[in-house]
């Protein structure tokens, strides 16, 4: 049995999907190379390297723009494959639906605003004596705030009442950690979800909403460019 035609067909489908979400896969490619770079660093050097690209209070007070950009280009933990799956399932779908610039706006808003709000809360906790002064150098890199914002905004693509069930699950998932020993990153994730929900004006008029009961894909004719 000749599998070459079938393989070629799969390859065309995959490439078409990747091309439909260029921002997602450029970002994912950057994360791949930075993750490989981390694997070639010693543990001590890696921590210091990431701390200099972290959106902690110390770095935000000195290089706010640089660290807000740099922190979104590294994954703390060194596992790239799970992010490849999450980006393909979530970011790519949001980008294909909203278009690259609107999707990017959601990502930037969630990443930047959730970072600033959560770090502001941490600063208050330090001043109130609820967190140690050393917390100004806390390691804080990663892409999870942008991902949380996209998870929330995708709820608007689902037709009600499924939309409300989806959003209830999302809110509960990110709110539960706040009820038991919350960290500033837990708070940041919840803020990112709220920001994603606040991006509703960006999704108006972006084509047909999806019904989970429908098995067929949305036709490209039903989605505006």
Short mmCIF file of C-alpha atoms in Angstrom, two decimals:
data_model
loop_
_atom_site.label_atom_id
_atom_site.label_comp_id
_atom_site.label_asym_id
_atom_site.label_seq_id
_atom_site.Cartn_x
_atom_site.Cartn_y
_atom_site.Cartn_z
CA UNK A 1 0.00 0.00 0.00
CA UNK A 2 1.45 3.36 -1.03
CA UNK A 3 1.24 5.77 1.90
CA UNK A 4 2.98 8.64 0.12
CA UNK A 5 -0.20 10.29 -1.29
CA UNK A 6 -1.88 10.06 2.12
CA UNK A 7 1.21 11.52 3.83
CA UNK A 8 1.32 14.34 1.29
CA UNK A 9 -2.34 15.09 1.97
CA UNK A 10 -1.77 15.25 5.71
CA UNK A 11 1.26 17.47 5.19
CA UNK A 12 -0.79 19.87 3.06
CA UNK A 13 -3.52 20.05 5.71
CA UNK A 14 -0.99 20.69 8.48
CA UNK A 15 0.84 23.34 6.45
CA UNK A 16 -2.45 25.03 5.57
CA UNK A 17 -3.38 25.14 9.24
CA UNK A 18 0.00 26.61 10.20
CA UNK A 19 -0.22 29.25 7.45
CA UNK A 20 -3.68 30.27 8.68
CA UNK A 21 -2.22 31.32 12.04
CA UNK A 22 1.20 32.83 11.28
CA UNK A 23 1.53 34.77 14.53
CA UNK A 24 0.88 31.71 16.63
CA UNK A 25 3.50 29.60 14.92
CA UNK A 26 6.15 32.32 14.72
CA UNK A 27 5.77 32.75 18.48
CA UNK A 28 5.85 29.00 19.01
CA UNK A 29 9.01 28.75 16.90
CA UNK A 30 10.70 31.40 19.04
CA UNK A 31 9.71 29.46 22.16
CA UNK A 32 11.20 26.30 20.66
CA UNK A 33 14.61 27.89 20.13
CA UNK A 34 14.64 29.64 23.51
CA UNK A 35 13.69 26.38 25.21
CA UNK A 36 16.53 24.58 23.43
CA UNK A 37 18.86 27.35 24.60
CA UNK A 38 17.71 26.86 28.20
CA UNK A 39 18.55 23.16 28.02
CA UNK A 40 22.16 24.10 27.26
CA UNK A 41 22.51 26.32 30.34
CA UNK A 42 23.64 25.28 33.77
CA UNK A 43 20.90 25.50 36.44
CA UNK A 44 22.53 28.41 38.23
CA UNK A 45 23.13 30.41 35.06
CA UNK A 46 19.61 29.64 33.81
CA UNK A 47 17.97 31.09 36.92
CA UNK A 48 19.98 34.29 36.75
CA UNK A 49 19.47 34.54 32.99
CA UNK A 50 15.69 34.22 33.32
CA UNK A 51 15.56 36.56 36.28
CA UNK A 52 17.04 39.32 34.12
CA UNK A 53 14.21 38.75 31.63
CA UNK A 54 11.57 38.43 34.31
CA UNK A 55 8.71 40.82 34.94
CA UNK A 56 9.50 41.01 38.63
CA UNK A 57 9.29 44.33 40.46
CA UNK A 58 13.02 44.97 40.28
CA UNK A 59 13.27 44.53 36.50
CA UNK A 60 9.95 46.26 35.79
CA UNK A 61 11.16 49.35 37.64
CA UNK A 62 14.34 49.45 35.52
CA UNK A 63 13.48 48.02 32.09
CA UNK A 64 9.68 47.71 31.83
CA UNK A 65 9.31 47.48 28.05
CA UNK A 66 12.25 45.12 27.57
CA UNK A 67 11.16 42.62 30.21
CA UNK A 68 7.49 42.71 29.21
CA UNK A 69 8.56 41.60 25.73
CA UNK A 70 11.39 39.28 26.77
CA UNK A 71 9.38 37.46 29.43
CA UNK A 72 6.92 36.26 26.78
CA UNK A 73 9.72 34.58 24.82
CA UNK A 74 10.80 32.08 27.46
CA UNK A 75 9.19 29.10 29.20
CA UNK A 76 10.18 28.43 32.78
CA UNK A 77 10.37 24.66 33.10
CA UNK A 78 11.80 23.68 29.74
CA UNK A 79 8.89 21.64 28.30
CA UNK A 80 7.98 22.95 24.86
CA UNK A 81 5.71 20.19 23.52
CA UNK A 82 2.72 20.89 25.82
CA UNK A 83 2.80 24.49 24.63
CA UNK A 84 2.87 23.34 21.01
CA UNK A 85 -0.40 21.51 21.69
CA UNK A 86 -1.98 24.41 23.59
CA UNK A 87 -0.94 26.96 20.97
CA UNK A 88 -2.34 24.81 18.16
CA UNK A 89 -5.64 24.19 19.95
CA UNK A 90 -6.18 27.64 21.47
CA UNK A 91 -4.00 30.40 20.03
CA UNK A 92 -4.26 29.17 16.44
CA UNK A 93 -8.04 28.93 16.64
CA UNK A 94 -8.28 32.43 18.11
CA UNK A 95 -5.97 33.88 15.47
CA UNK A 96 -7.83 32.21 12.62
CA UNK A 97 -11.11 33.54 13.98
CA UNK A 98 -10.10 37.07 14.99
CA UNK A 99 -7.32 37.71 12.51
CA UNK A 100 -3.69 38.17 13.50
CA UNK A 101 -3.87 41.76 14.72
CA UNK A 102 -6.96 41.34 16.90
CA UNK A 103 -5.61 38.09 18.32
CA UNK A 104 -2.30 39.82 19.07
CA UNK A 105 -4.16 42.66 20.78
CA UNK A 106 -5.85 40.17 23.11
CA UNK A 107 -2.51 38.50 23.87
CA UNK A 108 -0.68 41.76 24.54
CA UNK A 109 -3.49 43.17 26.67
CA UNK A 110 -3.73 40.02 28.80
CA UNK A 111 0.05 39.64 29.17
CA UNK A 112 0.86 43.28 29.93
CA UNK A 113 -2.13 44.27 32.04
CA UNK A 114 -2.25 41.06 34.09
CA UNK A 115 1.48 41.41 34.74
CA UNK A 116 1.17 45.00 35.91
CA UNK A 117 -1.89 44.35 38.07
CA UNK A 118 -0.44 41.22 39.70
CA UNK A 119 2.94 42.85 40.32
CA UNK A 120 1.14 45.89 41.75
CA UNK A 121 -0.68 43.56 44.14
CA UNK A 122 2.64 41.97 45.09
CA UNK A 123 4.17 45.39 45.75
CA UNK A 124 1.29 46.24 48.08
CA UNK A 125 1.72 42.90 49.85
CA UNK A 126 5.42 43.66 50.40
CA UNK A 127 4.67 47.12 51.76
CA UNK A 128 1.98 45.70 54.06
CA UNK A 129 4.39 43.08 55.38
CA UNK A 130 2.43 40.19 53.85
CA UNK A 131 5.26 39.18 51.50
CA UNK A 132 9.04 39.22 52.01
CA UNK A 133 11.10 42.04 50.53
CA UNK A 134 13.01 39.46 48.47
CA UNK A 135 9.84 39.01 46.38
CA UNK A 136 10.93 41.97 44.25
CA UNK A 137 13.29 39.54 42.50
CA UNK A 138 10.79 36.73 42.02
CA UNK A 139 11.22 34.80 38.78
CA UNK A 140 8.24 35.58 36.54
CA UNK A 141 8.53 34.60 32.88
CA UNK A 142 6.19 32.73 30.59
CA UNK A 143 3.22 32.95 28.30
CA UNK A 144 0.41 31.81 30.56
CA UNK A 145 -1.26 35.21 31.01
CA UNK A 146 -1.70 35.61 27.25
CA UNK A 147 -2.95 32.04 27.04
CA UNK A 148 -5.49 32.66 29.82
CA UNK A 149 -6.78 35.74 28.00
CA UNK A 150 -7.21 33.78 24.78
CA UNK A 151 -8.99 30.94 26.62
CA UNK A 152 -11.49 33.50 27.88
CA UNK A 153 -12.05 35.33 24.60
CA UNK A 154 -12.68 32.03 22.78
CA UNK A 155 -15.84 31.71 24.85
CA UNK A 156 -17.43 34.31 22.61
CA UNK A 157 -17.04 31.96 19.67
CA UNK A 158 -19.38 29.41 21.27
CA UNK A 159 -23.14 29.71 20.87
CA UNK A 160 -25.26 30.03 24.03
CA UNK A 161 -26.12 28.28 26.30
CA UNK A 162 -22.87 26.36 25.72
CA UNK A 163 -21.00 29.65 25.95
CA UNK A 164 -22.12 30.21 29.53
CA UNK A 165 -21.19 26.70 30.57
CA UNK A 166 -17.75 27.12 29.00
CA UNK A 167 -17.16 30.50 30.66
CA UNK A 168 -18.36 29.17 34.01
CA UNK A 169 -15.81 26.36 33.82
CA UNK A 170 -13.04 28.79 32.80
CA UNK A 171 -13.83 31.22 35.61
CA UNK A 172 -14.03 28.41 38.16
CA UNK A 173 -10.74 26.89 36.96
CA UNK A 174 -8.88 30.17 37.47
CA UNK A 175 -10.80 31.30 40.57
CA UNK A 176 -10.38 28.14 42.67
CA UNK A 177 -6.62 28.70 43.27
CA UNK A 178 -7.50 32.11 44.73
CA UNK A 179 -9.42 30.45 47.54
CA UNK A 180 -6.52 28.39 48.94
CA UNK A 181 -3.09 29.91 49.39
CA UNK A 182 -3.14 32.11 46.29
CA UNK A 183 0.05 33.44 44.73
CA UNK A 184 0.46 36.60 42.70
CA UNK A 185 0.58 34.45 39.54
CA UNK A 186 -2.76 32.86 40.45
CA UNK A 187 -4.15 36.37 40.76
CA UNK A 188 -2.52 37.33 37.47
CA UNK A 189 -4.13 34.40 35.66
CA UNK A 190 -7.57 35.39 36.93
CA UNK A 191 -6.98 39.01 35.90
CA UNK A 192 -5.91 37.81 32.44
CA UNK A 193 -9.19 35.90 32.09
CA UNK A 194 -11.16 39.03 33.04
CA UNK A 195 -9.17 41.03 30.48
CA UNK A 196 -9.90 38.40 27.83
CA UNK A 197 -13.60 38.71 28.59
CA UNK A 198 -13.24 42.46 28.33
CA UNK A 199 -12.03 42.09 24.75
CA UNK A 200 -15.59 41.50 23.52
CA UNK A 201 -15.52 44.59 21.24
CA UNK A 202 -12.76 42.87 19.23
CA UNK A 203 -14.89 39.81 18.47
CA UNK A 204 -18.07 41.51 17.25
CA UNK A 205 -18.72 40.73 13.62
CA UNK A 206 -16.03 38.06 13.40
CA UNK A 207 -18.20 35.45 11.71
CA UNK A 208 -20.36 32.54 12.77
CA UNK A 209 -20.27 31.32 16.35
CA UNK A 210 -19.70 27.62 16.89
CA UNK A 211 -22.22 25.15 18.24
CA UNK A 212 -20.44 22.26 20.03
CA UNK A 213 -23.10 19.89 18.65
CA UNK A 214 -22.05 20.70 15.09
CA UNK A 215 -19.43 18.27 13.86
CA UNK A 216 -18.55 20.03 10.63
CA UNK A 217 -15.99 22.84 10.47
CA UNK A 218 -17.03 26.42 9.92
CA UNK A 219 -16.86 27.26 6.23
CA UNK A 220 -14.31 29.93 5.32
CA UNK A 221 -17.16 31.74 3.55
CA UNK A 222 -18.76 32.37 6.93
CA UNK A 223 -15.71 34.06 8.41
CA UNK A 224 -14.82 37.63 7.56
CA UNK A 225 -11.22 38.40 6.61
#
